[in-house]
Tab-separated table of N, CA and C in Angstrom:
chain	number	residue	atom	x	y	z
A	17	UNK	N	124.350	98.410	104.520
A	17	UNK	CA	123.643	97.722	105.401
A	17	UNK	C	124.374	96.260	105.771
A	18	UNK	N	124.341	95.878	106.799
A	18	UNK	CA	124.936	94.405	107.372
A	18	UNK	C	124.402	93.178	106.624
A	19	UNK	N	125.183	92.398	105.932
A	19	UNK	CA	124.396	91.329	105.451
A	19	UNK	C	125.106	90.222	105.670
A	20	UNK	N	124.426	89.115	106.360
A	20	UNK	CA	125.789	88.051	106.542
A	20	UNK	C	126.758	88.367	107.206
A	21	UNK	N	127.083	89.641	108.200
A	21	UNK	CA	128.248	90.395	108.686
A	21	UNK	C	128.924	90.468	108.020
A	22	UNK	N	128.427	91.219	106.407
A	22	UNK	CA	129.509	91.926	105.804
A	22	UNK	C	128.568	93.759	105.533
A	23	UNK	N	129.251	94.316	105.348
A	23	UNK	CA	129.037	95.657	104.783
A	23	UNK	C	128.815	95.617	103.220
A	24	UNK	N	127.402	95.857	103.256
A	24	UNK	CA	126.681	95.734	102.122
A	24	UNK	C	126.068	97.216	101.558
A	25	UNK	N	126.390	97.697	99.979
A	25	UNK	CA	125.409	98.666	99.573
A	25	UNK	C	124.390	97.944	98.825
A	26	UNK	N	123.053	98.614	99.382
A	26	UNK	CA	121.845	97.730	99.028
A	26	UNK	C	120.653	99.020	98.618
A	27	UNK	N	119.835	98.650	97.685
A	27	UNK	CA	119.004	99.685	97.376
A	27	UNK	C	117.480	98.895	97.914
A	28	UNK	N	117.175	99.521	99.090
A	28	UNK	CA	115.695	99.212	100.263
A	28	UNK	C	114.708	99.262	99.209
A	29	UNK	N	113.899	98.534	99.225
A	29	UNK	CA	112.417	98.664	98.516
A	29	UNK	C	111.762	98.597	99.502
A	30	UNK	N	111.077	99.869	99.739
A	30	UNK	CA	109.673	99.970	101.032
A	30	UNK	C	108.227	99.651	100.930
A	31	UNK	N	107.649	97.999	100.557
A	31	UNK	CA	106.444	98.256	100.508
A	31	UNK	C	105.534	98.423	101.539
A	32	UNK	N	104.740	99.012	101.646
A	32	UNK	CA	103.591	98.722	102.984
A	32	UNK	C	104.909	99.218	104.880
A	33	UNK	N	105.697	100.040	103.955
A	33	UNK	CA	106.584	100.546	105.043
A	33	UNK	C	107.274	101.734	104.624
A	34	UNK	N	108.025	102.057	105.803
A	34	UNK	CA	108.767	103.840	105.604
A	34	UNK	C	110.159	103.658	106.218
A	35	UNK	N	111.001	104.262	105.901
A	35	UNK	CA	112.067	104.628	106.570
A	35	UNK	C	112.616	104.950	107.723
A	36	UNK	N	113.052	104.281	108.674
A	36	UNK	CA	113.290	104.874	110.278
A	36	UNK	C	114.701	104.605	110.679
A	37	UNK	N	115.792	105.385	110.549
A	37	UNK	CA	117.072	105.438	110.907
A	37	UNK	C	116.842	105.428	112.343
A	38	UNK	N	118.067	104.740	112.724
A	38	UNK	CA	118.367	105.251	114.096
A	38	UNK	C	119.175	106.175	114.476
A	39	UNK	N	119.322	106.651	116.242
A	39	UNK	CA	120.152	108.165	116.412
A	39	UNK	C	121.428	107.755	115.925
A	40	UNK	N	122.293	108.719	115.270
A	40	UNK	CA	123.581	108.520	115.084
A	40	UNK	C	123.715	108.323	113.513
A	41	UNK	N	122.796	108.128	112.966
A	41	UNK	CA	122.904	107.367	111.444
A	41	UNK	C	123.072	108.758	110.373
A	42	UNK	N	123.933	108.395	109.556
A	42	UNK	CA	124.557	109.839	108.926
A	42	UNK	C	124.103	109.911	107.905
A	43	UNK	N	122.512	109.435	107.569
A	43	UNK	CA	121.712	110.235	106.545
A	43	UNK	C	120.400	111.060	106.954
A	44	UNK	N	120.628	110.590	108.328
A	44	UNK	CA	119.543	111.672	109.025
A	44	UNK	C	120.301	113.201	109.349
A	45	UNK	N	119.114	114.304	109.077
A	45	UNK	CA	119.580	115.526	109.596
A	45	UNK	C	120.118	115.297	111.414
A	46	UNK	N	120.557	116.555	111.392
A	46	UNK	CA	121.601	116.663	112.471
A	46	UNK	C	120.800	116.904	113.760
A	47	UNK	N	119.165	117.364	113.153
A	47	UNK	CA	118.191	117.632	114.555
A	47	UNK	C	117.512	116.394	115.085
A	48	UNK	N	118.018	114.985	114.455
A	48	UNK	CA	117.391	114.054	114.740
A	48	UNK	C	118.990	112.784	115.275
A	49	UNK	N	120.117	113.662	115.446
A	49	UNK	CA	120.715	112.516	115.709
A	49	UNK	C	120.625	111.942	116.769
A	50	UNK	N	120.105	113.040	117.731
A	50	UNK	CA	120.372	112.236	119.200
A	50	UNK	C	118.888	111.655	119.371
A	51	UNK	N	117.787	111.530	118.822
A	51	UNK	CA	116.509	110.649	118.470
A	51	UNK	C	116.019	109.657	117.861
A	52	UNK	N	116.955	109.953	116.439
A	52	UNK	CA	116.249	108.931	115.384
A	52	UNK	C	115.617	109.580	114.476
A	53	UNK	N	115.447	109.017	113.484
A	53	UNK	CA	114.166	109.801	112.399
A	53	UNK	C	112.927	109.378	112.554
A	54	UNK	N	112.182	110.452	112.598
A	54	UNK	CA	110.938	111.001	112.977
A	54	UNK	C	110.450	110.306	111.934
A	55	UNK	N	108.870	109.343	112.608
A	55	UNK	CA	108.198	109.030	111.366
A	55	UNK	C	106.745	109.018	111.909
A	56	UNK	N	106.031	109.423	110.742
A	56	UNK	CA	104.868	109.962	111.230
A	56	UNK	C	103.693	108.692	110.921
A	57	UNK	N	103.092	108.158	111.688
A	57	UNK	CA	102.061	107.227	111.777
A	57	UNK	C	100.551	107.432	111.708
A	58	UNK	N	100.164	107.816	110.431
A	58	UNK	CA	98.818	108.122	110.347
A	58	UNK	C	97.834	107.349	110.673
A	59	UNK	N	96.682	107.400	111.670
A	59	UNK	CA	95.689	106.823	112.026
A	59	UNK	C	94.531	106.996	110.907
A	60	UNK	N	93.320	107.187	111.694
A	60	UNK	CA	92.425	107.454	110.792
A	60	UNK	C	91.314	108.415	110.941
A	61	UNK	N	90.502	109.231	110.653
A	61	UNK	CA	90.111	110.235	111.128
A	61	UNK	C	89.250	110.180	112.349
A	62	UNK	N	89.197	108.985	112.809
A	62	UNK	CA	88.344	108.766	113.933
A	62	UNK	C	89.298	107.989	115.179
A	63	UNK	N	90.747	108.136	114.949
A	63	UNK	CA	91.392	107.468	116.162
A	63	UNK	C	92.624	107.976	115.833
A	64	UNK	N	93.803	107.972	117.055
A	64	UNK	CA	94.654	108.497	117.282
A	64	UNK	C	95.775	108.325	116.110
A	65	UNK	N	97.006	109.197	115.894
A	65	UNK	CA	97.895	109.009	115.029
A	65	UNK	C	99.576	108.836	115.935
A	66	UNK	N	100.786	108.672	115.359
A	66	UNK	CA	101.700	108.659	116.206
A	66	UNK	C	103.021	109.083	115.343
A	67	UNK	N	103.879	109.339	116.462
A	67	UNK	CA	105.395	109.518	116.007
A	67	UNK	C	106.236	108.587	116.491
A	68	UNK	N	107.159	107.747	115.459
A	68	UNK	CA	107.867	106.618	115.827
A	68	UNK	C	109.229	107.318	115.614
A	69	UNK	N	110.103	107.004	116.092
A	69	UNK	CA	111.846	106.990	116.093
A	69	UNK	C	112.479	105.614	115.907
A	70	UNK	N	113.335	105.920	114.741
A	70	UNK	CA	113.824	104.731	114.147
A	70	UNK	C	115.343	104.002	115.284
A	71	UNK	N	115.296	102.815	115.428
A	71	UNK	CA	116.190	102.199	116.338
A	71	UNK	C	117.173	101.238	115.863
A	72	UNK	N	118.237	101.060	116.911
A	72	UNK	CA	119.449	100.051	115.831
A	72	UNK	C	118.963	98.876	115.679
A	73	UNK	N	118.108	98.122	116.543
A	73	UNK	CA	117.761	97.076	116.095
A	73	UNK	C	116.904	97.074	114.829
A	74	UNK	N	115.918	97.953	114.482
A	74	UNK	CA	115.329	97.919	113.352
A	74	UNK	C	116.414	98.265	112.255
A	75	UNK	N	117.301	98.764	112.325
A	75	UNK	CA	118.467	99.397	111.367
A	75	UNK	C	118.914	97.888	111.184
A	76	UNK	N	119.350	96.525	112.091
A	76	UNK	CA	119.706	95.484	111.804
A	76	UNK	C	119.002	94.384	111.141
A	77	UNK	N	117.527	94.717	111.545
A	77	UNK	CA	116.544	93.474	111.247
A	77	UNK	C	115.839	93.756	110.475
A	78	UNK	N	115.597	95.403	109.856
A	78	UNK	CA	114.687	95.480	108.826
A	78	UNK	C	115.297	96.317	108.108
A	79	UNK	N	116.302	96.865	108.170
A	79	UNK	CA	117.390	97.994	107.099
A	79	UNK	C	116.711	98.994	107.242
A	80	UNK	N	116.228	99.595	108.398
A	80	UNK	CA	116.014	100.653	108.792
A	80	UNK	C	114.655	100.930	108.303
A	81	UNK	N	113.940	99.906	108.510
A	81	UNK	CA	112.165	100.197	107.895
A	81	UNK	C	111.241	100.016	109.165
A	82	UNK	N	109.638	100.628	109.492
A	82	UNK	CA	108.898	100.020	110.165
A	82	UNK	C	108.008	100.263	109.125
A	83	UNK	N	106.573	100.181	110.235
A	83	UNK	CA	105.157	100.519	109.509
A	83	UNK	C	104.781	101.523	109.183
A	84	UNK	N	104.301	102.104	108.115
A	84	UNK	CA	103.811	103.429	107.917
A	84	UNK	C	102.280	104.005	107.689
A	85	UNK	N	101.822	102.675	108.704
A	85	UNK	CA	100.544	103.066	108.844
A	85	UNK	C	99.579	101.258	109.384
A	86	UNK	N	98.206	101.599	109.919
A	86	UNK	CA	97.808	100.129	110.268
A	86	UNK	C	97.535	99.463	108.739
A	87	UNK	N	96.812	100.209	107.337
A	87	UNK	CA	96.316	99.315	106.766
A	87	UNK	C	94.774	99.428	106.542
A	88	UNK	N	94.642	99.156	105.270
A	88	UNK	CA	92.880	98.850	105.367
A	88	UNK	C	92.160	97.423	105.964
A	89	UNK	N	90.925	97.080	106.570
A	89	UNK	CA	90.395	96.426	107.032
A	89	UNK	C	89.229	95.457	105.942
A	90	UNK	N	89.024	97.058	105.114
A	90	UNK	CA	87.998	96.682	104.344
A	90	UNK	C	88.542	97.569	103.492
A	91	UNK	N	87.797	97.055	101.739
A	91	UNK	CA	87.921	97.084	100.794
A	91	UNK	C	87.244	98.896	100.847
A	92	UNK	N	87.329	99.699	99.714
A	92	UNK	CA	86.629	101.114	99.576
A	92	UNK	C	84.932	100.444	99.213
A	93	UNK	N	84.928	99.693	98.109
A	93	UNK	CA	83.494	98.881	98.251
A	93	UNK	C	82.999	98.758	99.045
A	94	UNK	N	83.203	97.658	100.134
A	94	UNK	CA	83.095	97.153	101.211
A	94	UNK	C	82.155	98.053	102.173
A	95	UNK	N	83.118	99.027	102.225
A	95	UNK	CA	83.004	100.335	103.330
A	95	UNK	C	82.046	100.837	103.089
A	96	UNK	N	81.763	101.291	101.673
A	96	UNK	CA	80.636	102.215	100.949
A	96	UNK	C	79.420	101.172	101.391
A	97	UNK	N	79.653	99.770	101.297
A	97	UNK	CA	78.431	99.238	100.940
A	97	UNK	C	77.756	98.909	102.484
A	98	UNK	N	78.455	98.821	103.544
A	98	UNK	CA	78.542	97.985	104.808
A	98	UNK	C	78.092	99.185	106.042
A	99	UNK	N	78.951	100.418	105.357
A	99	UNK	CA	78.475	101.451	106.573
A	99	UNK	C	77.571	102.449	106.375
A	100	UNK	N	77.076	103.126	107.322
A	100	UNK	CA	76.084	104.088	107.226
A	100	UNK	C	76.522	105.286	107.224
A	101	UNK	N	76.197	105.926	106.688
A	101	UNK	CA	77.100	107.778	106.669
A	101	UNK	C	76.589	108.511	108.153
A	102	UNK	N	75.572	108.494	108.464
A	102	UNK	CA	74.960	109.199	109.578
A	102	UNK	C	75.501	108.484	110.873
A	103	UNK	N	75.612	107.249	110.816
A	103	UNK	CA	76.261	106.580	112.148
A	103	UNK	C	77.646	106.920	111.785
A	104	UNK	N	78.653	106.584	111.086
A	104	UNK	CA	79.928	107.258	111.210
A	104	UNK	C	80.149	108.778	111.603
A	105	UNK	N	79.488	109.671	111.118
A	105	UNK	CA	79.393	110.985	111.325
A	105	UNK	C	79.010	111.129	112.665
A	106	UNK	N	78.019	110.883	113.039
A	106	UNK	CA	77.625	110.543	114.671
A	106	UNK	C	78.724	109.978	115.821
A	107	UNK	N	79.264	109.067	115.279
A	107	UNK	CA	80.516	108.339	115.910
A	107	UNK	C	81.233	109.323	116.553
A	108	UNK	N	81.826	110.205	115.218
A	108	UNK	CA	82.845	110.893	115.060
A	108	UNK	C	82.455	111.933	116.239
A	109	UNK	N	81.061	112.621	116.184
A	109	UNK	CA	80.664	113.974	116.661
A	109	UNK	C	81.196	113.233	118.235
A	110	UNK	N	80.476	112.513	118.996
A	110	UNK	CA	80.732	111.586	120.109
A	110	UNK	C	82.098	111.142	120.352
A	111	UNK	N	83.403	111.542	119.996
A	111	UNK	CA	84.175	111.808	120.043
A	111	UNK	C	85.200	113.168	119.902
A	112	UNK	N	84.269	114.135	119.648
A	112	UNK	CA	84.595	114.953	119.578
A	112	UNK	C	85.455	115.830	118.385
A	113	UNK	N	85.149	114.882	117.121
A	113	UNK	CA	85.915	115.448	116.286
A	113	UNK	C	85.191	115.985	114.993
A	114	UNK	N	85.165	116.919	114.553
A	114	UNK	CA	84.639	117.423	113.726
A	114	UNK	C	84.886	117.124	112.305
A	115	UNK	N	84.159	117.363	111.247
A	115	UNK	CA	84.465	117.061	110.246
A	115	UNK	C	83.653	118.045	108.710
A	116	UNK	N	84.284	117.702	107.591
A	116	UNK	CA	83.954	118.775	106.486
A	116	UNK	C	84.312	117.469	105.171
A	117	UNK	N	82.995	117.508	104.502
A	117	UNK	CA	83.843	116.695	103.385
A	117	UNK	C	83.300	116.919	101.877
A	118	UNK	N	83.714	116.720	101.112
A	118	UNK	CA	82.831	117.299	99.802
A	118	UNK	C	81.736	115.723	99.105
A	119	UNK	N	82.267	114.655	99.395
A	119	UNK	CA	81.302	113.485	98.909
A	119	UNK	C	80.972	112.657	100.281
A	120	UNK	N	79.460	111.954	100.544
A	120	UNK	CA	79.396	111.237	101.592
A	120	UNK	C	79.972	109.665	101.631
A	121	UNK	N	80.455	109.623	100.211
A	121	UNK	CA	80.748	108.340	99.730
A	121	UNK	C	82.122	108.228	100.593
A	122	UNK	N	83.400	109.340	100.606
A	122	UNK	CA	84.450	108.969	101.231
A	122	UNK	C	84.696	109.109	102.927
A	123	UNK	N	83.281	109.603	103.248
A	123	UNK	CA	82.932	109.276	104.919
A	123	UNK	C	83.240	107.864	105.152
A	124	UNK	N	82.342	106.816	104.244
A	124	UNK	CA	82.571	105.519	104.374
A	124	UNK	C	84.038	104.930	104.372
A	125	UNK	N	84.572	105.123	102.953
A	125	UNK	CA	85.595	104.858	102.700
A	125	UNK	C	86.727	105.189	103.772
A	126	UNK	N	86.742	106.242	104.257
A	126	UNK	CA	87.639	106.623	105.473
A	126	UNK	C	87.537	106.472	106.592
A	127	UNK	N	86.178	105.696	106.866
A	127	UNK	CA	85.661	105.633	108.150
A	127	UNK	C	86.905	104.454	108.942
A	128	UNK	N	87.023	104.772	110.469
A	128	UNK	CA	87.653	104.143	111.589
A	128	UNK	C	87.462	102.645	111.275
A	129	UNK	N	86.263	102.236	110.720
A	129	UNK	CA	85.946	100.908	110.928
A	129	UNK	C	86.603	100.004	109.875
A	130	UNK	N	86.948	100.736	108.506
A	130	UNK	CA	87.739	100.605	107.779
A	130	UNK	C	88.916	100.399	107.355
A	131	UNK	N	89.710	100.316	108.404
A	131	UNK	CA	90.939	100.422	109.012
A	131	UNK	C	91.509	99.500	109.994
A	132	UNK	N	92.666	98.681	110.049
A	132	UNK	CA	92.754	98.015	110.924
A	132	UNK	C	93.027	98.681	112.415
A	133	UNK	N	93.595	98.501	113.282
A	133	UNK	CA	93.904	99.029	114.460
A	133	UNK	C	94.951	99.367	114.628
A	134	UNK	N	95.454	100.914	114.609
A	134	UNK	CA	96.702	101.568	114.365
A	134	UNK	C	97.592	101.559	115.623
A	135	UNK	N	96.756	101.447	116.780
A	135	UNK	CA	97.565	101.096	118.079
A	135	UNK	C	98.223	99.944	117.993
A	136	UNK	N	97.446	98.909	117.492
A	136	UNK	CA	98.064	97.440	117.681
A	136	UNK	C	99.059	96.986	116.733
A	137	UNK	N	99.140	98.168	115.560
A	137	UNK	CA	100.129	97.816	114.606
A	137	UNK	C	101.531	98.869	115.051
A	138	UNK	N	101.385	99.693	115.880
A	138	UNK	CA	102.549	100.709	116.406
A	138	UNK	C	103.056	99.930	117.735
A	139	UNK	N	101.965	99.288	118.517
A	139	UNK	CA	102.557	98.401	119.625
A	139	UNK	C	103.612	97.147	119.373
A	140	UNK	N	103.068	96.489	118.035
A	140	UNK	CA	103.651	95.299	117.736
A	140	UNK	C	105.378	96.112	116.827
A	141	UNK	N	105.166	97.163	116.478
A	141	UNK	CA	106.552	97.464	116.217
A	141	UNK	C	107.311	98.246	117.454
A	142	UNK	N	106.858	98.862	118.129
A	142	UNK	CA	107.497	99.429	119.201
A	142	UNK	C	107.863	97.797	120.192
A	143	UNK	N	107.162	96.966	120.422
A	143	UNK	CA	107.483	95.783	120.921
A	143	UNK	C	108.890	94.979	120.410
A	144	UNK	N	108.777	94.849	118.886
A	144	UNK	CA	109.913	94.325	118.374
A	144	UNK	C	111.064	94.875	118.594
A	145	UNK	N	110.934	95.981	118.833
A	145	UNK	CA	112.306	97.344	118.676
A	145	UNK	C	112.217	97.620	117.696
A	146	UNK	N	111.848	97.609	116.397
A	146	UNK	CA	112.343	98.470	115.173
A	146	UNK	C	111.758	99.486	115.373
A	147	UNK	N	110.883	100.271	116.276
A	147	UNK	CA	111.043	101.528	116.145
A	147	UNK	C	110.251	101.635	117.510
A	148	UNK	N	110.664	103.011	118.008
A	148	UNK	CA	110.021	103.279	119.836
A	148	UNK	C	109.290	104.562	119.314
A	149	UNK	N	107.735	103.992	120.262
A	149	UNK	CA	106.453	105.169	120.142
A	149	UNK	C	107.352	106.485	120.851
A	150	UNK	N	106.611	107.434	119.965
A	150	UNK	CA	107.151	108.949	121.077
A	150	UNK	C	106.487	109.615	121.304
A	151	UNK	N	105.559	109.966	120.147
A	151	UNK	CA	104.449	110.766	120.600
A	151	UNK	C	102.963	110.084	119.970
A	152	UNK	N	102.058	110.473	120.712
A	152	UNK	CA	100.538	110.164	120.654
A	152	UNK	C	99.819	111.291	120.397
A	153	UNK	N	99.048	111.382	119.019
A	153	UNK	CA	98.387	112.549	118.465
A	153	UNK	C	96.649	112.375	118.353
A	154	UNK	N	95.836	112.979	118.924
A	154	UNK	CA	94.832	112.752	118.644
A	154	UNK	C	93.898	113.744	117.679
A	155	UNK	N	93.226	113.338	116.811
A	155	UNK	CA	92.783	113.994	115.525
A	155	UNK	C	91.162	115.242	116.774
A	156	UNK	N	91.314	116.294	115.792
A	156	UNK	CA	90.551	117.256	116.735
A	156	UNK	C	89.478	117.549	115.185
A	157	UNK	N	89.735	117.590	114.087
A	157	UNK	CA	89.239	117.980	112.586
A	157	UNK	C	89.648	117.143	111.486
A	158	UNK	N	88.574	116.734	110.675
A	158	UNK	CA	88.835	116.248	109.476
A	158	UNK	C	88.401	116.803	108.314
A	159	UNK	N	89.173	117.107	107.032
A	159	UNK	CA	88.798	117.574	106.149
A	159	UNK	C	89.310	116.311	104.851
A	160	UNK	N	87.895	116.441	104.031
A	160	UNK	CA	88.288	115.101	103.079
A	160	UNK	C	87.441	115.739	102.086
A	161	UNK	N	88.421	115.421	100.632
A	161	UNK	CA	87.610	115.852	99.591
A	161	UNK	C	88.545	116.725	98.468
């Protein structure tokens, strides 16, 4: 990595982030040499997910890192206490998303309302130039438990 204009060997610890190397980087497989390293950004069971790719700017400014998701907006305990199981299921059904779950409490803990807006997080990374939006994915089924 370049640090203060000099090449340095570093150990990069990514807490809350994931590796996203740019096109032509020697540590990514040959299949991704022209696109950059693909990064899967999971949304919630009721929102989209994304595939991003690494950029040269991301390599320079973040040591080849980008987000790995949106993060929680509510604790699991807050979600269990504030959200209604049937309302969450109905909202998913209205979006055309099927769900199978082992425990009702998992539904509230992982409800879309329990997380920050993944699209806003991904848009921020894209606009900052540290990763590129490549593909947007829509959920059709959820299995929890």
